[in-house]
mmCIF file of C-alpha atoms and ligand atoms in Angstrom:
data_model
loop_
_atom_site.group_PDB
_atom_site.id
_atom_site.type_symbol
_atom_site.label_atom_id
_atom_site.label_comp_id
_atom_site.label_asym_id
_atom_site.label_seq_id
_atom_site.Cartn_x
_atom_site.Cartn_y
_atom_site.Cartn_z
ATOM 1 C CA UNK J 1 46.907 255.345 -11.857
ATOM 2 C CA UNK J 2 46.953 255.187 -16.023
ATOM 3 C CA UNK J 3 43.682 254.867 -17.952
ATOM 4 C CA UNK J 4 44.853 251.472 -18.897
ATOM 5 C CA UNK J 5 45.205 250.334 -15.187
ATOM 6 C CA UNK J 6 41.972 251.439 -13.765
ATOM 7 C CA UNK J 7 39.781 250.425 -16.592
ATOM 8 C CA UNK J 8 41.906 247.162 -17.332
ATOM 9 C CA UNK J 9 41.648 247.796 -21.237
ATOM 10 C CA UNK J 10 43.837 249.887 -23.794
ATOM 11 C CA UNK J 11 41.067 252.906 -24.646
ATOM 12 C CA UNK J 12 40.844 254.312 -28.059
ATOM 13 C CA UNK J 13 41.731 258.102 -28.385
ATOM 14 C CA UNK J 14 38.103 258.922 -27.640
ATOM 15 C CA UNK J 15 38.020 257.422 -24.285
ATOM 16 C CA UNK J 16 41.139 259.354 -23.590
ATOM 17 C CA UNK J 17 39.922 262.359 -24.151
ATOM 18 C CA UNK J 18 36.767 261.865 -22.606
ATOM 19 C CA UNK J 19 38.896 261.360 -19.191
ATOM 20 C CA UNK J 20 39.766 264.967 -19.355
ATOM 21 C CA UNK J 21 36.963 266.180 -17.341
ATOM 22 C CA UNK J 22 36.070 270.165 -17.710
ATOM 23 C CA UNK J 23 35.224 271.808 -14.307
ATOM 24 C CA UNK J 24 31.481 273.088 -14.240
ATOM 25 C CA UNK J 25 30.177 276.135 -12.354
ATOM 26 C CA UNK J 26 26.044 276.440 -12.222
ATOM 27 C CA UNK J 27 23.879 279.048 -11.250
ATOM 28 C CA UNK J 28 20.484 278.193 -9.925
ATOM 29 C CA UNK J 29 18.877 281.395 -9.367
ATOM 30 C CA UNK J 30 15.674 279.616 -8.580
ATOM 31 C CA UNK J 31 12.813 281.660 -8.191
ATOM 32 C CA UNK J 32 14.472 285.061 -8.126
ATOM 33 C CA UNK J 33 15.193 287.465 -10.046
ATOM 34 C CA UNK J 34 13.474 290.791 -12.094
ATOM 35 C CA UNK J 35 14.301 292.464 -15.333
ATOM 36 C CA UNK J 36 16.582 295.610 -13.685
ATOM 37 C CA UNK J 37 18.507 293.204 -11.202
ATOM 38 C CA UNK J 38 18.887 290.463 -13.815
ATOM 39 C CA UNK J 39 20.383 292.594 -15.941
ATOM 40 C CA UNK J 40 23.118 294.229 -13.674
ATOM 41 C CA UNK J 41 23.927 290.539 -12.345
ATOM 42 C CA UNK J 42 24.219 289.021 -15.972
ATOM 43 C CA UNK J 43 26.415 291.911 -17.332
ATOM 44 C CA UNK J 44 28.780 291.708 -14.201
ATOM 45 C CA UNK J 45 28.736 287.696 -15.245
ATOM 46 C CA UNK J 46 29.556 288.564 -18.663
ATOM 47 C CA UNK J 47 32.329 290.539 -17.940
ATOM 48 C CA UNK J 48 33.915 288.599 -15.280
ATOM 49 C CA UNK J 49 33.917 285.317 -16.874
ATOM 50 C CA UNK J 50 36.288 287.466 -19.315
ATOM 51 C CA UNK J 51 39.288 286.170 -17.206
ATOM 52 C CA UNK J 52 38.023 282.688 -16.171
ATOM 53 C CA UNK J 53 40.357 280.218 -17.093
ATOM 54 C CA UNK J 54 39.587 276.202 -16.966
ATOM 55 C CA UNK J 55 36.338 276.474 -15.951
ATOM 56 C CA UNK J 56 33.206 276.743 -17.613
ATOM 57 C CA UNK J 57 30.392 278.950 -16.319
ATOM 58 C CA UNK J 58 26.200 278.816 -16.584
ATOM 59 C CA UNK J 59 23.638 280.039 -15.462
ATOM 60 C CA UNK J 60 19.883 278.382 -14.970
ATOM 61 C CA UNK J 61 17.376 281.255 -14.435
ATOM 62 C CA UNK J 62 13.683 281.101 -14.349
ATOM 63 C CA UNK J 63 12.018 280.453 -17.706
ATOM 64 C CA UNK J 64 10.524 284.326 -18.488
ATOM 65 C CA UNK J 65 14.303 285.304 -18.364
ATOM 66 C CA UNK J 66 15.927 282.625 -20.779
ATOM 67 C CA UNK J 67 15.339 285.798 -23.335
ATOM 68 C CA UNK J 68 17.037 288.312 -21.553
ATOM 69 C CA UNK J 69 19.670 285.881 -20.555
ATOM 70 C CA UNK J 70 20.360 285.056 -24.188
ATOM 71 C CA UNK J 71 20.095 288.535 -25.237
ATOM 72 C CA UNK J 72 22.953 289.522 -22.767
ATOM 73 C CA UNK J 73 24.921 286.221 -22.465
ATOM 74 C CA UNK J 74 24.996 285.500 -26.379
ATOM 75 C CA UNK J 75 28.868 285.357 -27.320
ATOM 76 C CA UNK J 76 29.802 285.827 -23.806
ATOM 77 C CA UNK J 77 32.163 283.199 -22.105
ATOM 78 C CA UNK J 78 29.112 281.602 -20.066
ATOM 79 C CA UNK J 79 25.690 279.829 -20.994
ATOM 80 C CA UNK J 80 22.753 279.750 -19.442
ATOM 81 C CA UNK J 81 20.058 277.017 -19.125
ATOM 82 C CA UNK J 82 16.782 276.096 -17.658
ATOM 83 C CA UNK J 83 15.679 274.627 -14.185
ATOM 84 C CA UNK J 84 13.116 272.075 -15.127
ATOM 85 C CA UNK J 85 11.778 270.680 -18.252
ATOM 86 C CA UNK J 86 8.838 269.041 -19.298
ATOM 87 C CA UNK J 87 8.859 265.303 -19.640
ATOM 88 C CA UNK J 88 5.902 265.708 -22.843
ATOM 89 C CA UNK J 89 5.965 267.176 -26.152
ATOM 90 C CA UNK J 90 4.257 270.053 -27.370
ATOM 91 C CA UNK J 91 0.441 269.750 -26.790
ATOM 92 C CA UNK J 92 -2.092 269.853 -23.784
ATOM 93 C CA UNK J 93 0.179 270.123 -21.002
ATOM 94 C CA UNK J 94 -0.944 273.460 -19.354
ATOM 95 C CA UNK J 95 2.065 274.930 -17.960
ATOM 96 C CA UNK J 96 5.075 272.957 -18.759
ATOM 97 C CA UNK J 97 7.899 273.928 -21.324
ATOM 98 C CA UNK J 98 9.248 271.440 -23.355
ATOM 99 C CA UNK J 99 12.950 271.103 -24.434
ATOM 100 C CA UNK J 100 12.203 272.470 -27.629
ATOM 101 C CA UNK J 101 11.140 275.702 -26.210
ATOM 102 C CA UNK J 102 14.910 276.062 -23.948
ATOM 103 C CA UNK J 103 16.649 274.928 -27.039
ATOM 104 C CA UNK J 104 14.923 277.907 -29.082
ATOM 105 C CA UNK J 105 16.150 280.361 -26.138
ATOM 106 C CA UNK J 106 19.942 278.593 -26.544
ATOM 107 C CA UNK J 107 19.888 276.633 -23.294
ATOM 108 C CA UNK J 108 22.586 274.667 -23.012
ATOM 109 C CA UNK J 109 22.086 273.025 -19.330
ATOM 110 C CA UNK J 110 18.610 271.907 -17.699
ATOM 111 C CA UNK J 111 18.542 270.787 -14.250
ATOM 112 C CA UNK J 112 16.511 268.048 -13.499
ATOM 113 C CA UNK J 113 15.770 266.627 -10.394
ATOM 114 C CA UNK J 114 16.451 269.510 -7.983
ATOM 115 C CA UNK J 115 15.676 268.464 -4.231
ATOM 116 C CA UNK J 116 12.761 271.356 -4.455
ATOM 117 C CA UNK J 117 11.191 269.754 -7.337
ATOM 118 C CA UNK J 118 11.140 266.157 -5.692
ATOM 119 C CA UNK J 119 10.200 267.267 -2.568
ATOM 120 C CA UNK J 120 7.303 270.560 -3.519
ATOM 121 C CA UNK J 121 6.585 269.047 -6.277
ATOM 122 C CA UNK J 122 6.426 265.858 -6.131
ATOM 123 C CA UNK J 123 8.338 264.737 -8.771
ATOM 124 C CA UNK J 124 8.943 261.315 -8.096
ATOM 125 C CA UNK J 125 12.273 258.878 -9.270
ATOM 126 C CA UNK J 126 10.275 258.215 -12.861
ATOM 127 C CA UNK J 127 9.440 261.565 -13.310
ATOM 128 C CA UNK J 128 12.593 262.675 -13.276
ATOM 129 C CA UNK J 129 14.070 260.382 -15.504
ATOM 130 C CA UNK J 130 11.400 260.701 -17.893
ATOM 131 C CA UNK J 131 12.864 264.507 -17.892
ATOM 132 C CA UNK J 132 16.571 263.289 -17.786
ATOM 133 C CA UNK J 133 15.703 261.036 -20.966
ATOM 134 C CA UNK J 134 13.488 263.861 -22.812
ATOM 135 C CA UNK J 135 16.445 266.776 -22.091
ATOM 136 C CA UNK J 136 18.818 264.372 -23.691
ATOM 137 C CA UNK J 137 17.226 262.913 -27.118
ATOM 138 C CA UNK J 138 16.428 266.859 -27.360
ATOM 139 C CA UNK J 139 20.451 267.770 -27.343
ATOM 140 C CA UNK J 140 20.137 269.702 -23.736
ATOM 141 C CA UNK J 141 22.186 268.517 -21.069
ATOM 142 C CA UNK J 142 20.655 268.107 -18.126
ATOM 143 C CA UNK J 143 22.034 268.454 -14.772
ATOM 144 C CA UNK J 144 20.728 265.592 -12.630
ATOM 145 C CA UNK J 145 20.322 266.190 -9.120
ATOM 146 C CA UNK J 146 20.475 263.455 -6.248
ATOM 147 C CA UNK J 147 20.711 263.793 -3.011
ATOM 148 C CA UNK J 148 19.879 262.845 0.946
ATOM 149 C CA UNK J 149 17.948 264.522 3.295
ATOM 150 C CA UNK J 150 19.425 264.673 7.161
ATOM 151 C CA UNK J 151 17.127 261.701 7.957
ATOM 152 C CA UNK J 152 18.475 259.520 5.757
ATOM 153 C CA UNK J 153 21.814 260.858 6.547
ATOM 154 C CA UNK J 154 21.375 259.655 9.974
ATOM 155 C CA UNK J 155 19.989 256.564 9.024
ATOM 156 C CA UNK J 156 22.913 255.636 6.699
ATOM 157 C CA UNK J 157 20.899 255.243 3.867
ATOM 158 C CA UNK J 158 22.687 258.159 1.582
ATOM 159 C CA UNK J 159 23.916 255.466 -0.684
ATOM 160 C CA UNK J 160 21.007 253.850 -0.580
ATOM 161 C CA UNK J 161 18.869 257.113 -1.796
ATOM 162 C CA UNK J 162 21.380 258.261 -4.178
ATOM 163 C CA UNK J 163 22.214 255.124 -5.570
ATOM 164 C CA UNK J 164 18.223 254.454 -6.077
ATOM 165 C CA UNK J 165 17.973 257.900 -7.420
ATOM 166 C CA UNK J 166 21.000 257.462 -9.918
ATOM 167 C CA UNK J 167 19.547 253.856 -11.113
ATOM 168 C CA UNK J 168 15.963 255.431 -12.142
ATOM 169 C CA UNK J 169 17.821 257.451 -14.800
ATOM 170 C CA UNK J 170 20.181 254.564 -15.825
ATOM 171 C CA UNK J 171 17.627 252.176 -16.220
ATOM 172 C CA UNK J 172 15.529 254.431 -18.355
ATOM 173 C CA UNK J 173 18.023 256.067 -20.408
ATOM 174 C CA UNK J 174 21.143 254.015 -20.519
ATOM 175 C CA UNK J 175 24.933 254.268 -18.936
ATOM 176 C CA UNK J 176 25.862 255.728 -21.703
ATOM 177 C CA UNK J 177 23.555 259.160 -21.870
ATOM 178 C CA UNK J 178 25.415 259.636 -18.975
ATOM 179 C CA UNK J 179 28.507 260.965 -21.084
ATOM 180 C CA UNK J 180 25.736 264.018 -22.124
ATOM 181 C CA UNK J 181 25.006 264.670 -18.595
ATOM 182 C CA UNK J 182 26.103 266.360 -15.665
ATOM 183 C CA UNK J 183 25.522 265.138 -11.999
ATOM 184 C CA UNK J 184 25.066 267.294 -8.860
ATOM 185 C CA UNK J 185 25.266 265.645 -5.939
ATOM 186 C CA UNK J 186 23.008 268.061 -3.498
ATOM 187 C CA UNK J 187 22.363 266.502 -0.091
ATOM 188 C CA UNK J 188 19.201 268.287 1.337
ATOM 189 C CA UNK J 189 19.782 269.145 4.416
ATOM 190 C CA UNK J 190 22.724 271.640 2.856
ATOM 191 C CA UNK J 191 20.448 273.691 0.435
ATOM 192 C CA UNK J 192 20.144 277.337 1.387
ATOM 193 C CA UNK J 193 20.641 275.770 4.986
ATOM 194 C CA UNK J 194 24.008 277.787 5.079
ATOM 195 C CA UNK J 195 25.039 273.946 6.280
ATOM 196 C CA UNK J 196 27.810 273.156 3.665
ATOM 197 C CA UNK J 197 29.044 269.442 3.791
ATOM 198 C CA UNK J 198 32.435 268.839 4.801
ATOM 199 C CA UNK J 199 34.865 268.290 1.755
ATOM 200 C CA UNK J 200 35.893 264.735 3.137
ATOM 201 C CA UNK J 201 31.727 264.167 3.604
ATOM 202 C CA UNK J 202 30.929 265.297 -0.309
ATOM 203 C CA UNK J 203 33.746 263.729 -2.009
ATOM 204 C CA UNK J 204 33.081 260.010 -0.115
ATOM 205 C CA UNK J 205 29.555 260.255 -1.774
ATOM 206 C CA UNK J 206 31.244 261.671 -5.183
ATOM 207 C CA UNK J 207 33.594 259.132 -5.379
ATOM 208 C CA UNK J 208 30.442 256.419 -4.817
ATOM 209 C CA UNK J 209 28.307 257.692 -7.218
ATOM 210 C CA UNK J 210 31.485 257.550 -9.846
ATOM 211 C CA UNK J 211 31.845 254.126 -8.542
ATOM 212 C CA UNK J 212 28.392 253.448 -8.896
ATOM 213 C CA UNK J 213 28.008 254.476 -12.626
ATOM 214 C CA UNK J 214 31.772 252.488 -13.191
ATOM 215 C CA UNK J 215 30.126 249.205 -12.448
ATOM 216 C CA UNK J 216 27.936 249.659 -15.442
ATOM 217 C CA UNK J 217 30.866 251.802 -17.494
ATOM 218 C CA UNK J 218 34.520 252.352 -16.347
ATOM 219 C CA UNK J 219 35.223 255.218 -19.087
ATOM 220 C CA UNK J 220 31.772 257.139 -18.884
ATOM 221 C CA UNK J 221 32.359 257.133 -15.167
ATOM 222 C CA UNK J 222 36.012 258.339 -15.181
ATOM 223 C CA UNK J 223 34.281 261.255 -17.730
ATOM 224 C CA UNK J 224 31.434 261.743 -15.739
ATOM 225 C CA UNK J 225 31.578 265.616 -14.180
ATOM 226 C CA UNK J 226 30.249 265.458 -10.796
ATOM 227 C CA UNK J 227 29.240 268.752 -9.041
ATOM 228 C CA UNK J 228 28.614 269.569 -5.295
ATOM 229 C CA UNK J 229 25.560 272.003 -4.348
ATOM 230 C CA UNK J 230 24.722 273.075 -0.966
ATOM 231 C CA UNK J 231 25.925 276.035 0.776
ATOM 232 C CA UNK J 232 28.119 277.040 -1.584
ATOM 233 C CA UNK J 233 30.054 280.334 -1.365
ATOM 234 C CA UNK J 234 33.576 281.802 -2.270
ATOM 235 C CA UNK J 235 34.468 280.978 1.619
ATOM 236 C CA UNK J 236 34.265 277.324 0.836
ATOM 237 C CA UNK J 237 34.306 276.369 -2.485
ATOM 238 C CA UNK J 238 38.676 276.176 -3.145
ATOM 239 C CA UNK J 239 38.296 273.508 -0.025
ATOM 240 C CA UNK J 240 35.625 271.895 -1.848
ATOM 241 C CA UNK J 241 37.176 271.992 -4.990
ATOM 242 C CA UNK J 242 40.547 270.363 -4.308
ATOM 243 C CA UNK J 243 38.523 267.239 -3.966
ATOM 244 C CA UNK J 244 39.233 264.614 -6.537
ATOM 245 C CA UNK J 245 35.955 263.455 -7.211
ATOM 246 C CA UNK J 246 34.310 267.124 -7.166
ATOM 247 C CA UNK J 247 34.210 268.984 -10.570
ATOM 248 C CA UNK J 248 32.648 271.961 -9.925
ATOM 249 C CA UNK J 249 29.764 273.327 -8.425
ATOM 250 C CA UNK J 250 25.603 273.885 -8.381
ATOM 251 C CA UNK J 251 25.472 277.304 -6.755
ATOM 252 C CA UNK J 252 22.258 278.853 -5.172
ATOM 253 C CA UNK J 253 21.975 281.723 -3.267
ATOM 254 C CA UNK J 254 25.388 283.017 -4.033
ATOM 255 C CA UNK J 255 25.092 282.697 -7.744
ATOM 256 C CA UNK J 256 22.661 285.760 -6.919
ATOM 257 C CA UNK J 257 25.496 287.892 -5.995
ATOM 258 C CA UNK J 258 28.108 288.400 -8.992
ATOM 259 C CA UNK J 259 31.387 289.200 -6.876
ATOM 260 C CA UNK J 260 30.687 285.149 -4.837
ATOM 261 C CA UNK J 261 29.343 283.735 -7.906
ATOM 262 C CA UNK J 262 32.720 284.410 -9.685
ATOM 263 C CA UNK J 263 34.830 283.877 -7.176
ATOM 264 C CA UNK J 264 33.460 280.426 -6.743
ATOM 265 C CA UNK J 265 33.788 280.099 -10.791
ATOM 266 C CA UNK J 266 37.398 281.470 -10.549
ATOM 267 C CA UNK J 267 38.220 278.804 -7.360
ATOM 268 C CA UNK J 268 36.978 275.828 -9.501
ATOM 269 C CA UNK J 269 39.509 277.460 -12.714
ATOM 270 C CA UNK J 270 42.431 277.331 -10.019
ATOM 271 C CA UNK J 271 41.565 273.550 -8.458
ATOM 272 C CA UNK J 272 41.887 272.313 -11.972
HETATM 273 C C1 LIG G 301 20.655 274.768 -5.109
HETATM 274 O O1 LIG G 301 19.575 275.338 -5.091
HETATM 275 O O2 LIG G 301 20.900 273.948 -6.004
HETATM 276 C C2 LIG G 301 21.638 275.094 -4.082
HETATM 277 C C3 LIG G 301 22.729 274.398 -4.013
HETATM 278 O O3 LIG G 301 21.310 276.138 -3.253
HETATM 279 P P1 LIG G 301 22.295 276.861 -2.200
HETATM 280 O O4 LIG G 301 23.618 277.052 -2.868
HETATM 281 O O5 LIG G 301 21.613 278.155 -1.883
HETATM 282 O O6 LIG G 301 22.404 275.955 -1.021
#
């Protein structure tokens, strides 16, 4: 299908190029990590990523290694990020770090959203948007997570949950912040479950949040990368990857081990 057909207008060059979506490959290393490890894991990054080829690579680590992260990663063929950002400003907010604090450390990425921070800590629909929105009028982009949990898989109610999810940050921040952004579709009941969802299963909720953010913008959703997370290793991703909707991937555990970490990276180069 042309540009022109699916979006029922001749695009300007822009829009054309904004089609060509890049294939994404995140670490979250969660809560994990120490100096001595980090450092063996983010030099065997480093060098690995050498040879990747249409793909681009990050990491997210834990905010007291965004340092050593920079100091190893700077000129290197990957990026790093942060996990979570604060939704204030600098002031009394004991505990959070603001965007302007992962920008000083060169973040490029910040999740927001991540199951674990909706769920542990409570971060509701508004909160997370509130992040979304800060993380973008900073110049970060932030990697918005959505996703079901296996009840509301069963129920039927993943596009419900997704969709309400996805609408929280549109209504606060606009379709078109969404051309800044990243999504990771991460259904619950697949994080560090070792429970990956089928290809067939991820790409039919893929292809419904494109369609989703296409009812508000045709060319920001055709640009829009959309990553899978859940159970991620280098046994599953190519399968995952062929997928059209699916443009990369939001790796846990196995973006702890550098050998699966860039063999995932090297699967999503290949699918593109
Ligand atoms: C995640 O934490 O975002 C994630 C996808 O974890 P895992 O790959 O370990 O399931």
């Amino acid at each position: 299908m042309t540009l022109t057909a699916y979006t029922g207008k001749i695009l300007p060059i822009w829009a054309a190029e904004l089609v060509m979506r890049g294939r994404l490959v995140a670490g979250n290393w969660k809560s994990n990590g120490d100096l001595a490890s980090n450092q063996r894991l983010l030099e065997d990054v480093r060098a690995a990523a050498r040879d990747l080829r249409g793909v681009e690579c990050a990491v997210c680590v834990p905010y007291p290694y965004l340092f050593q992260s920079q100091q190893i990663l700077a000129g290197a063929a990957v990026v790093w990020g942060g996990q979570d950002v604060s939704q204030f400003g600098s002031g009394a907010f004991t505990g959070a770090v603001t965007a302007a604090m992962l920008l000083e450390f060169g973040c490029r990425y910040v999740i927001v959203g991540h199951s674990e921070r909706r769920s542990i800590f409570g971060e509701s629909d508004a909160v997370v948007a509130a992040k979304f929105d800060v993380a973008i009028k900073a110049g970060l982009t932030p990697i918005l997570c959505v996703g079901e949990t296996l009840r509301e898989r069963e129920e039927g109610v993943t596009e419900t949950v997704v969709g309400r999810q996805l609408d929280a940050v549109i209504g606060k921040t606009g379709v078109a912040a969404l051309v800044k952004a990243v999504i990771a579709y991460e259904p619950v009941w697949a994080i560090g479950t070792g429970r990956t969802a089928m290809p067939e299963q991820a790409q039919a909720v893929h292809a419904y949040v494109r369609s989703a953010v296409a009812a508000h913008d045709a060319v920001v959703a055709d640009g829009l990368r959309i990553l899978y997370g859940g159970s991620v290793k280098a046994a599953n991703a190519a399968q995952l990857f062929t997928m059209r909707d699916i443009d990369g991937g939001l790796i846990g555990g196995a973006s702890l081990v550098a050998d699966e970490f860039m063999a995932i990276c090297r699967a999503a180069g290949r699918g593109q």
